[in-house]
XYZ file of C-alpha atoms in Angstrom:
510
model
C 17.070 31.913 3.166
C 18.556 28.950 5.257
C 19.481 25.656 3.022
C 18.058 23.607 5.803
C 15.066 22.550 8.267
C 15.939 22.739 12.044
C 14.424 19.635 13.333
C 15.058 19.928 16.473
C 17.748 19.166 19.145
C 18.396 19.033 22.879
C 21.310 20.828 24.770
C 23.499 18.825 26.660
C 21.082 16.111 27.691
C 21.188 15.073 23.700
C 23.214 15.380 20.772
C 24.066 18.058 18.555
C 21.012 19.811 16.378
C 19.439 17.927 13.868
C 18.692 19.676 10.344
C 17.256 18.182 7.339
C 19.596 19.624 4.189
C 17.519 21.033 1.417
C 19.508 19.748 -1.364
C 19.675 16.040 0.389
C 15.680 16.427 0.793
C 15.282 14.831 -2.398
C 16.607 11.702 -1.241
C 13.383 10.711 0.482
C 13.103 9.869 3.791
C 11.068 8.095 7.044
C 9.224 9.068 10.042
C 8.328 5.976 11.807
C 7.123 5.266 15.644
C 4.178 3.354 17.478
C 0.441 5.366 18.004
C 1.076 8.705 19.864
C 4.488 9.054 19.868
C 4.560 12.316 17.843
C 4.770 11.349 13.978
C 2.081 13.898 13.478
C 4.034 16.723 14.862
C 7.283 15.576 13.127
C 5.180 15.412 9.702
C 3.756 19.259 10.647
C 7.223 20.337 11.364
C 8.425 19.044 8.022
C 5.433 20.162 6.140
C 6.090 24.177 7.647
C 9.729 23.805 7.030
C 9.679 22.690 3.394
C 6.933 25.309 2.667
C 8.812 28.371 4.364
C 11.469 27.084 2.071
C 9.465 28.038 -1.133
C 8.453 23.745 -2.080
C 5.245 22.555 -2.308
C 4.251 20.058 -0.131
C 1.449 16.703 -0.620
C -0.159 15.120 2.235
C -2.510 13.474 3.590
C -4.471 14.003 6.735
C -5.647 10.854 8.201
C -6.697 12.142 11.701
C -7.761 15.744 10.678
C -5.017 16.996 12.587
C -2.648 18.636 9.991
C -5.260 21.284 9.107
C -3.709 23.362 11.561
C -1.004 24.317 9.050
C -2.952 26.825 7.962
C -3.623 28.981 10.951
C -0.890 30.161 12.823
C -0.246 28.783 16.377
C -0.960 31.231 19.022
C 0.843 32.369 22.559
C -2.597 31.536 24.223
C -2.783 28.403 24.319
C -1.988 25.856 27.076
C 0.913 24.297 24.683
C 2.348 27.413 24.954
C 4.645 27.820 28.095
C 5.711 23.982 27.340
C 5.951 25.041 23.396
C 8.731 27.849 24.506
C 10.517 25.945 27.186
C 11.804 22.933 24.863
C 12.038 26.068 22.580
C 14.536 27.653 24.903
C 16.478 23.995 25.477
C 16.804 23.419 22.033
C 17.968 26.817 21.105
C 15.227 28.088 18.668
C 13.448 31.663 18.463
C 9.971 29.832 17.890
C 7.269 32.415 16.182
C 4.115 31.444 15.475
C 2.861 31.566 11.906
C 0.147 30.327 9.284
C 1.114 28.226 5.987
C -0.963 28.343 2.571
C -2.533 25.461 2.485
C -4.920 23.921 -0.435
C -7.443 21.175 1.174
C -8.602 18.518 -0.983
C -11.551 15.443 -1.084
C -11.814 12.445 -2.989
C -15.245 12.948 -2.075
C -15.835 16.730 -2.306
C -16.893 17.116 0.990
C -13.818 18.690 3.332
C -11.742 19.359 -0.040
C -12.088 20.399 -3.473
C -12.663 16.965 -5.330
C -9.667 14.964 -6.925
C -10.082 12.791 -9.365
C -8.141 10.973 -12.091
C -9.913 8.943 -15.182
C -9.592 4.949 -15.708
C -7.155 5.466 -18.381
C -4.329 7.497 -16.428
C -5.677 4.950 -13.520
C -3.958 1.910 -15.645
C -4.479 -1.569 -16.204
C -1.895 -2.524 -12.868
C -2.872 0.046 -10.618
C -6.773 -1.138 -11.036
C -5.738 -4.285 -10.839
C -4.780 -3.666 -7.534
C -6.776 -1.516 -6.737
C -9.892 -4.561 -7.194
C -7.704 -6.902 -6.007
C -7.841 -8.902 -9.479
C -5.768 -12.248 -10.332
C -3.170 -12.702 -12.542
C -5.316 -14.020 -15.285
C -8.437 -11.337 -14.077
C -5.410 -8.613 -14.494
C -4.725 -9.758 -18.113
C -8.250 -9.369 -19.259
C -8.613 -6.246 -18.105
C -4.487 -5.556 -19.905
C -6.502 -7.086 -22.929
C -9.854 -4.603 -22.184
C -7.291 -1.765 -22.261
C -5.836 -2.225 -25.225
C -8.942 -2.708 -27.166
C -9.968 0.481 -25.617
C -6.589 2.053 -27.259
C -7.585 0.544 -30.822
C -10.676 1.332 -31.099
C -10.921 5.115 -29.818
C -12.765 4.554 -26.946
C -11.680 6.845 -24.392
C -12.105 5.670 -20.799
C -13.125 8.433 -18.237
C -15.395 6.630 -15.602
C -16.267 3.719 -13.969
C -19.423 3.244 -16.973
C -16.944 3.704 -19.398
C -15.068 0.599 -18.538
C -18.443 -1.364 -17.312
C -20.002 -0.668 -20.858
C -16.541 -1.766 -22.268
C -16.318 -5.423 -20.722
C -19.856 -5.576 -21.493
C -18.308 -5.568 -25.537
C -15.363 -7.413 -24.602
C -17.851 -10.396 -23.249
C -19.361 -10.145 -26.562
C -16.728 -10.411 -28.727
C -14.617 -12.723 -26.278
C -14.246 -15.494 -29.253
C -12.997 -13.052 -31.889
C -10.491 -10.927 -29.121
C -9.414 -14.698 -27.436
C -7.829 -15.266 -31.281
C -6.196 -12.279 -31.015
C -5.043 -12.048 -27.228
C -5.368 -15.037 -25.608
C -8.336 -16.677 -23.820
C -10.951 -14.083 -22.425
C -13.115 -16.168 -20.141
C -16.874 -14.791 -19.503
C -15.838 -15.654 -15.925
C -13.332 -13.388 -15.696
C -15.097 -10.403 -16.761
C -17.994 -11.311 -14.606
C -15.563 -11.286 -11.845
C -14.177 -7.955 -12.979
C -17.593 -6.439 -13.431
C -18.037 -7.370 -9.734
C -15.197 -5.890 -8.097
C -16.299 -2.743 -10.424
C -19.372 -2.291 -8.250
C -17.657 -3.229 -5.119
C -15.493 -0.432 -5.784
C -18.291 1.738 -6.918
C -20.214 1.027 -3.448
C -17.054 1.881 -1.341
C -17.334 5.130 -3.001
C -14.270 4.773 -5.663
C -16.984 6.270 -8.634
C -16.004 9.427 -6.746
C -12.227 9.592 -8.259
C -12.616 8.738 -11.715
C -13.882 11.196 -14.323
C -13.318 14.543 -15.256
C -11.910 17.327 -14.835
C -9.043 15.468 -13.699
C -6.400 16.910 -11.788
C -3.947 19.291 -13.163
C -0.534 18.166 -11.129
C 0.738 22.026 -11.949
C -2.315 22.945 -9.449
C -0.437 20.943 -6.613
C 3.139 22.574 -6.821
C 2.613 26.512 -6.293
C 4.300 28.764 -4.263
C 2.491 31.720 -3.071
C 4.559 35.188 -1.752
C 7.471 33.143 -1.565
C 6.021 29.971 0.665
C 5.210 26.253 -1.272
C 1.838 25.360 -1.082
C 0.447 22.810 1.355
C -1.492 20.404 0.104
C -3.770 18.479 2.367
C -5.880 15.423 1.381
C -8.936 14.675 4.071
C -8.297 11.067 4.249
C -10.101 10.215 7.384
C -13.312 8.890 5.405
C -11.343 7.502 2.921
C -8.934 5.231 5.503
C -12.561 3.107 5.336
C -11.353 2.300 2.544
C -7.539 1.179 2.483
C -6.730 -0.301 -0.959
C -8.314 2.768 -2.453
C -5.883 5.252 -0.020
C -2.873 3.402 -1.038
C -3.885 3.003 -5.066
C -4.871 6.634 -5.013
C -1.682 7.644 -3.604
C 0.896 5.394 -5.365
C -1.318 6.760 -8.827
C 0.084 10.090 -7.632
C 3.117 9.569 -7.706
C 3.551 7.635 -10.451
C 1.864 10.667 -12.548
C 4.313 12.850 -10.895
C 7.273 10.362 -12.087
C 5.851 10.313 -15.228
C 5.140 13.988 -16.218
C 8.289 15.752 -14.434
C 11.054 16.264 -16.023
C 14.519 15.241 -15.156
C 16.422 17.983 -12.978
C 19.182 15.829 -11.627
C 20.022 17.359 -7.955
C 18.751 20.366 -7.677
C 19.155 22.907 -4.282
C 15.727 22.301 -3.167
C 13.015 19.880 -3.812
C 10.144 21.121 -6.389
C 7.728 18.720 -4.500
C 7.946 16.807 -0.976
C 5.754 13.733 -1.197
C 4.130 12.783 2.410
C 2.890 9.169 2.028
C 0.995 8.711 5.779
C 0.310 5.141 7.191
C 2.738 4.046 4.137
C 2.089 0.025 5.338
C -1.094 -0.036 3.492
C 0.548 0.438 0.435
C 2.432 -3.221 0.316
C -0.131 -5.248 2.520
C -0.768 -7.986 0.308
C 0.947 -6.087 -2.871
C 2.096 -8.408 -5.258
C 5.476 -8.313 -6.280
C 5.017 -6.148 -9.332
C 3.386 -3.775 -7.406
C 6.414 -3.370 -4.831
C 8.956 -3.560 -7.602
C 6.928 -0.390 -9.460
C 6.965 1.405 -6.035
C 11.169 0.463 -5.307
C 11.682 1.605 -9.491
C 10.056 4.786 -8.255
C 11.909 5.396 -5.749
C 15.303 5.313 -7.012
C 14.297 7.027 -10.247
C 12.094 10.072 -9.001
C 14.541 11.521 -6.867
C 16.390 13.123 -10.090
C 13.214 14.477 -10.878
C 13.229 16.345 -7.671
C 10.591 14.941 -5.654
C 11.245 13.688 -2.166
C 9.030 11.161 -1.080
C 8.794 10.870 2.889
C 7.043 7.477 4.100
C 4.846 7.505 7.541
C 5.028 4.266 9.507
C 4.548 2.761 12.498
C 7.478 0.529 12.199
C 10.142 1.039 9.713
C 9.760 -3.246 8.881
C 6.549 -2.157 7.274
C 8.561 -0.614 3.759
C 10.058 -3.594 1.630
C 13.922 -3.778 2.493
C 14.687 -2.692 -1.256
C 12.666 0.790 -0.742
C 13.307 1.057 2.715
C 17.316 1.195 1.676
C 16.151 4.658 -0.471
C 15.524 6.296 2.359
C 18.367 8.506 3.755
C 16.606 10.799 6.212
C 15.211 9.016 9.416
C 13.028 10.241 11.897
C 12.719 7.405 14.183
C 9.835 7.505 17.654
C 9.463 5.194 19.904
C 8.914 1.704 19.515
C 7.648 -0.876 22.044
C 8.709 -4.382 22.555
C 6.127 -6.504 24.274
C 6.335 -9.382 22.263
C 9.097 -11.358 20.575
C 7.963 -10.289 17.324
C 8.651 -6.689 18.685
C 11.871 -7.669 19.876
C 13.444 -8.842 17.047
C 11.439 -5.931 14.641
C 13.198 -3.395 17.181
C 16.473 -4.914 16.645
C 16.271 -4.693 13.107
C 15.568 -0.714 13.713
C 18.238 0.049 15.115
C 20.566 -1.956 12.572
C 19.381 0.524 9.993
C 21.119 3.326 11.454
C 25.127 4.279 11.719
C 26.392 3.272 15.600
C 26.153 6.099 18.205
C 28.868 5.165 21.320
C 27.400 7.365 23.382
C 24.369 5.152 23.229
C 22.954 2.051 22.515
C 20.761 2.723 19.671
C 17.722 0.173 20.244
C 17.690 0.853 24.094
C 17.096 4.646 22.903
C 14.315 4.085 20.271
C 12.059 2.077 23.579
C 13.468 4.716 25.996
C 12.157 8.359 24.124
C 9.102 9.849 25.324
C 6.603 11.630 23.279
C 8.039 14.358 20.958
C 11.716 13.012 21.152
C 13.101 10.471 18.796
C 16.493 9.144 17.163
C 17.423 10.849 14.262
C 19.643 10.460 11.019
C 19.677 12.763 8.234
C 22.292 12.903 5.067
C 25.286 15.202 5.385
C 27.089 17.164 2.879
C 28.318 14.199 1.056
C 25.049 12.447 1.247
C 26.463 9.949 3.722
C 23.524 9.338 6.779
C 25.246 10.615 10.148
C 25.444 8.849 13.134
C 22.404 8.261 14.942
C 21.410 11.035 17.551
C 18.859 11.502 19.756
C 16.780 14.391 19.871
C 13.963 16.475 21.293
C 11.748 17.590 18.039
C 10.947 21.658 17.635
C 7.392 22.596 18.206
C 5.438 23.643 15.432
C 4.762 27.492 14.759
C 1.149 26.497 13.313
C -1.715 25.440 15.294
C -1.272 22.123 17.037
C -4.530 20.193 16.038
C -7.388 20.765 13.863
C -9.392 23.714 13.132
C -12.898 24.154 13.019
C -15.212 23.283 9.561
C -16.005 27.415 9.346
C -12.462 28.337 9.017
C -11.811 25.018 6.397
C -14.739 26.341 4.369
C -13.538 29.930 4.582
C -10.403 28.389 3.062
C -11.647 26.789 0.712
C -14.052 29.150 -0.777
C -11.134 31.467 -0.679
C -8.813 29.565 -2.797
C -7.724 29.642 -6.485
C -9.421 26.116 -6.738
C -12.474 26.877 -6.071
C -14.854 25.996 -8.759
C -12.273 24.712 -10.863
C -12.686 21.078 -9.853
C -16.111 21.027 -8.065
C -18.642 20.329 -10.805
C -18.389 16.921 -12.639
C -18.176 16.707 -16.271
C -19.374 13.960 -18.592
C -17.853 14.211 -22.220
C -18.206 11.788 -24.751
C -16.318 8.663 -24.010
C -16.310 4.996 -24.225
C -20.110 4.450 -22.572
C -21.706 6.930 -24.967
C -19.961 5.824 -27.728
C -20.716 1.854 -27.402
C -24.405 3.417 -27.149
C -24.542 4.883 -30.182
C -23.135 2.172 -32.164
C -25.431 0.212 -30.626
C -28.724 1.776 -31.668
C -27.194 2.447 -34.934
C -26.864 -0.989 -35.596
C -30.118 -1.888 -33.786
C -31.842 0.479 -36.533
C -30.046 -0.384 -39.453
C -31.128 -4.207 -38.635
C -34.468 -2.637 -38.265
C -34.769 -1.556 -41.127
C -33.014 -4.284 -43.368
C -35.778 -6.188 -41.625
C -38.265 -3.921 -43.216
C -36.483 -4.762 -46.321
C -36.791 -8.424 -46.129
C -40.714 -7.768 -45.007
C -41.537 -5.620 -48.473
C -39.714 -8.147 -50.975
C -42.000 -11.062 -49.131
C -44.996 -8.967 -49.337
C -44.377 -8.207 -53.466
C -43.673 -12.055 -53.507
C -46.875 -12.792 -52.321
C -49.006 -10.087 -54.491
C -47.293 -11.598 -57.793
C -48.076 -15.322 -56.675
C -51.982 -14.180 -55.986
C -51.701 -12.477 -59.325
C -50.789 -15.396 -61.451
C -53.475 -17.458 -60.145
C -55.873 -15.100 -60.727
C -54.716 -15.056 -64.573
C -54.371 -19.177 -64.571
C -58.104 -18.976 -64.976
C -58.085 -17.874 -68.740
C -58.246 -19.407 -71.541
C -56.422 -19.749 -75.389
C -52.691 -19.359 -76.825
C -52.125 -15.965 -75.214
C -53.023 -17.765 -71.887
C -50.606 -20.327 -72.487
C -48.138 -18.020 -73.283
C -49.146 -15.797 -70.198
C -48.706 -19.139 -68.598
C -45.167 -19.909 -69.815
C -43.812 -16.314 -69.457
C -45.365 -16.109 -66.375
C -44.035 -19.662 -64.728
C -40.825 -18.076 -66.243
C -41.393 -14.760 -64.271
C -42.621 -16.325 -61.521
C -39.816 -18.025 -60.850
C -36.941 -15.545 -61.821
C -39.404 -13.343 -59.210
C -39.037 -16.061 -56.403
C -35.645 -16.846 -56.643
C -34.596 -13.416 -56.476
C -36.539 -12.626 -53.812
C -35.304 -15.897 -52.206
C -31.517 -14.835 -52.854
C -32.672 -11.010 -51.096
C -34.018 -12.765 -48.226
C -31.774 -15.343 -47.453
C -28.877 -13.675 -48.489
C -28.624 -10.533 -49.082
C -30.457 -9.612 -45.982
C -28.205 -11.683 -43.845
C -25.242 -10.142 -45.078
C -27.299 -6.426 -44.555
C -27.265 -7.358 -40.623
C -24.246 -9.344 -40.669
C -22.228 -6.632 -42.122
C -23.746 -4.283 -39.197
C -23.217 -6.451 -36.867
C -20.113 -7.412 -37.207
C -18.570 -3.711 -37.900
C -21.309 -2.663 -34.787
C -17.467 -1.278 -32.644
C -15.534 -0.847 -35.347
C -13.989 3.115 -35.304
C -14.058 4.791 -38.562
């Protein structure tokens, strides 16, 4: 088995032949390049290459495009002749084959559902996610940890509406504890909740959630592609992004460390990577730099998909030691300058001037740089990229859902479950409460009734006459009064306390 990925190369019209290293693969990497200059291919090139290689592979498809990994290209179509001439130039025996390939949906519908639950989501990541202020953010924090002391687990999106919903009632007792939890803010909360919920987000939270072991098989030999239909979901942007930096931060956070080993044990696609840090605030892009540098010994190579390589933060961007650089126009100043900036990224070629070449390559070349032995980035070269050995474009919905009905997933994710969790639980305290007030009520009811029968009785017997009347009288004024203050003390009291004590332990866990 080669220790390397051909990327492609060019004869004597270009440089020498480009190969991604397997062991360097883990030091992430960045295919960048304006609309229709061939990212997709270069993605679907990297995608077979990894997976022929035995690693899994995440993705996601944003045009529908990439489900052609898993059919094999074929000798009959029109790309063919052009396919094996730049085949021929570049020096590679080019056979056409299929990949395993696992399709997934945040929305069931071309994909076997993913979904995560509130609590793996995180307080940040929602935050985010809702777009939520600083001081919005630290209610929720605040909403979180309640959640954590009281045993409330938090699955769904009802699970954390029916929590705020307790946290606005108990704001002045938490605000003593944590700081000041303003009514506004949860409203505000509550309504980003259903804006969420109406652009569909209800779909990836709950249960089961996804097993990351389910994303990282090999099968007879070749890594699993995994392909996320994310055409539907680019409607919604901030939920793309979230969803994908939640991803891998659970893969950060449940991998073990492996240091360097000779392959990766996942390759991390992260496709139109800008709308991860529009608008991100700066702990977001610090989280997303931390895992960066850190997941790497964890062996996961993370590969970001750009238009223009000034779209990653400078402090991720420098994490990135294999480039796969397309095309970029300059029309404007703006593009100009972003251009020159481009081509300052990568090591000096002086057989070319590097930002002339990156406006100059037409569609399927590109400048490339990828990590040598040492891990040091070679010069820049450029090159003509290999054609892909599965089908070019997408394949038709009867072949996805033959796929999918034939894979190990199948039925595994695809029906919903609703344990007991932090909604159902709040219920049930709730009418428990509701009764036991109920019936204290009752309580207070009976001792007013018997309060009322003895009063009518001692009139009644005020009408008789002689000592033992008078001393009926005097034990009974005595009576009487014992009677109603006791009854008094039970209603004023003792049946406040009754309801107060329910009320105010109404949340408390046992």
């Amino acid at each position: 088995m080669s220790n390397s990925i051909f990327i492609g190369g060019g004869g004597e019209a270009y440089g020498v032949p480009q190969e991604l290293l397997l062991d360097k693969a883990n030091r992430h990497g960045l295919i960048a390049g304006a609309t229709g200059t061939g990212k997709t291919v270069t993605l679907q090139i990297m995608a077979e290459g990894f997976s022929a290689a035995g690693v899994p592979v995440f993705l996601s498809d944003v045009k529908g495009d990439l489900s052609g990994l898993a059919v094999s290209g074929s000798p009959d179509l029109k790309l063919h002749e052009p396919f094996m001439s730049r085949a021929q130039t570049i020096g590679l025996d080019l056979q056409y084959d299929g990949f395993p390939v696992t399709f997934w949906d945040l929305f069931g519908e071309q994909g076997h559902p993913i979904r995560a639950t509130v609590a793996e989501m995180g307080p940040l990541l929602l935050a985010r996610l809702m777009d939520l202020t600083d001081v919005q953010e630290g209610v929720l924090n605040v909403a979180f940890r309640v959640a954590d002391e009281e045993g409330l687990p938090l699955l769904d999106l009802k699970d954390l509406q029916a929590l705020l919903v307790w946290v606005g009632q108990n704001a002045k007792d938490l605000s003593l504890r944590y700081g000041n939890v303003a009514s506004s803010s949860i409203g505000a909360i509550q309504r980003q909740l259903l804006v969420l919920e109406n652009q569909g987000g209800s779909a990836l939270f709950g249960e089961p959630a996804l097993d990351l072991a389910d994303m990282m098989r090999v099968r007879d030999g070749k890594g699993d592609i995994n392909i996320l239909a994310a055409d539907q979901l680019m409607g919604s942007p901030r939920l793309y992004a979230t969803f994908l930096l939640w991803l891998l931060s659970e893969l950060f956070e449940v991998l073990p460390e492996v240091g360097n080993p000779d392959k990766p044990k996942l390759v991390f696609f992260f496709d139109e990577a800008h709308l991860l840090f529009d608008g991100a605030p700066k702990a977001l892009v610090d989280k997303v730099e931390q895992v960066a540098r850190l997941i790497r010994s964890k062996g996961v190579g993370v590969y970001f998909v750009t238009q223009n390589p000034g779209d990653i933060p400078e402090d991720v961007l420098g994490q990135l030691g294999n480039r796969v650089q397309h095309a970029l126009r300059a029309f404007t100043a703006k593009d100009r300058k972003e251009l020159k900036t481009a081509a300052e990224t990568y090591r000096d070629n002086p057989a070319f001037d590097t930002a002339q070449a990156i406006q100059e390559v037409g569609t399927g070349e590109a400048v490339t740089s990828f990590l040598d032995r040492k891990g040091i980035p070679q010069v820049v070269e450029r090159t003509l990229i290999r054609p892909p050995s599965s089908q070019l474009g997408p394949i038709d919905q009867v072949v996805r859902n033959a796929i999918m009905q034939g894979s190990d997933m199948a039925g595994k994710y695809d029906k919903t479950l609703d344990r007991e969790s932090a909604f159902e639980m709040l219920k049930s305290r709730a009418e428990a409460a509701a009764k036991a007030a109920e019936e204290a009520e009752a309580e207070e009811e009976k001792l007013e009734e018997k309060e009322r029968e003895f009063k009518a009785g001692r009139r009644y017997d005020g009408g008789s006459t002689g000592r033992s009347t008078s001393r009926k009288s005097e034990g009974g004024g005595f009576g009487e009064a014992l009677v109603s203050v006791v009854a008094k003390e039970l209603k004023g009291t003792t049946g406040r306390r009754i309801v107060r004590g329910i009320l105010g332990g109404l949340f408390k866990g046992r």
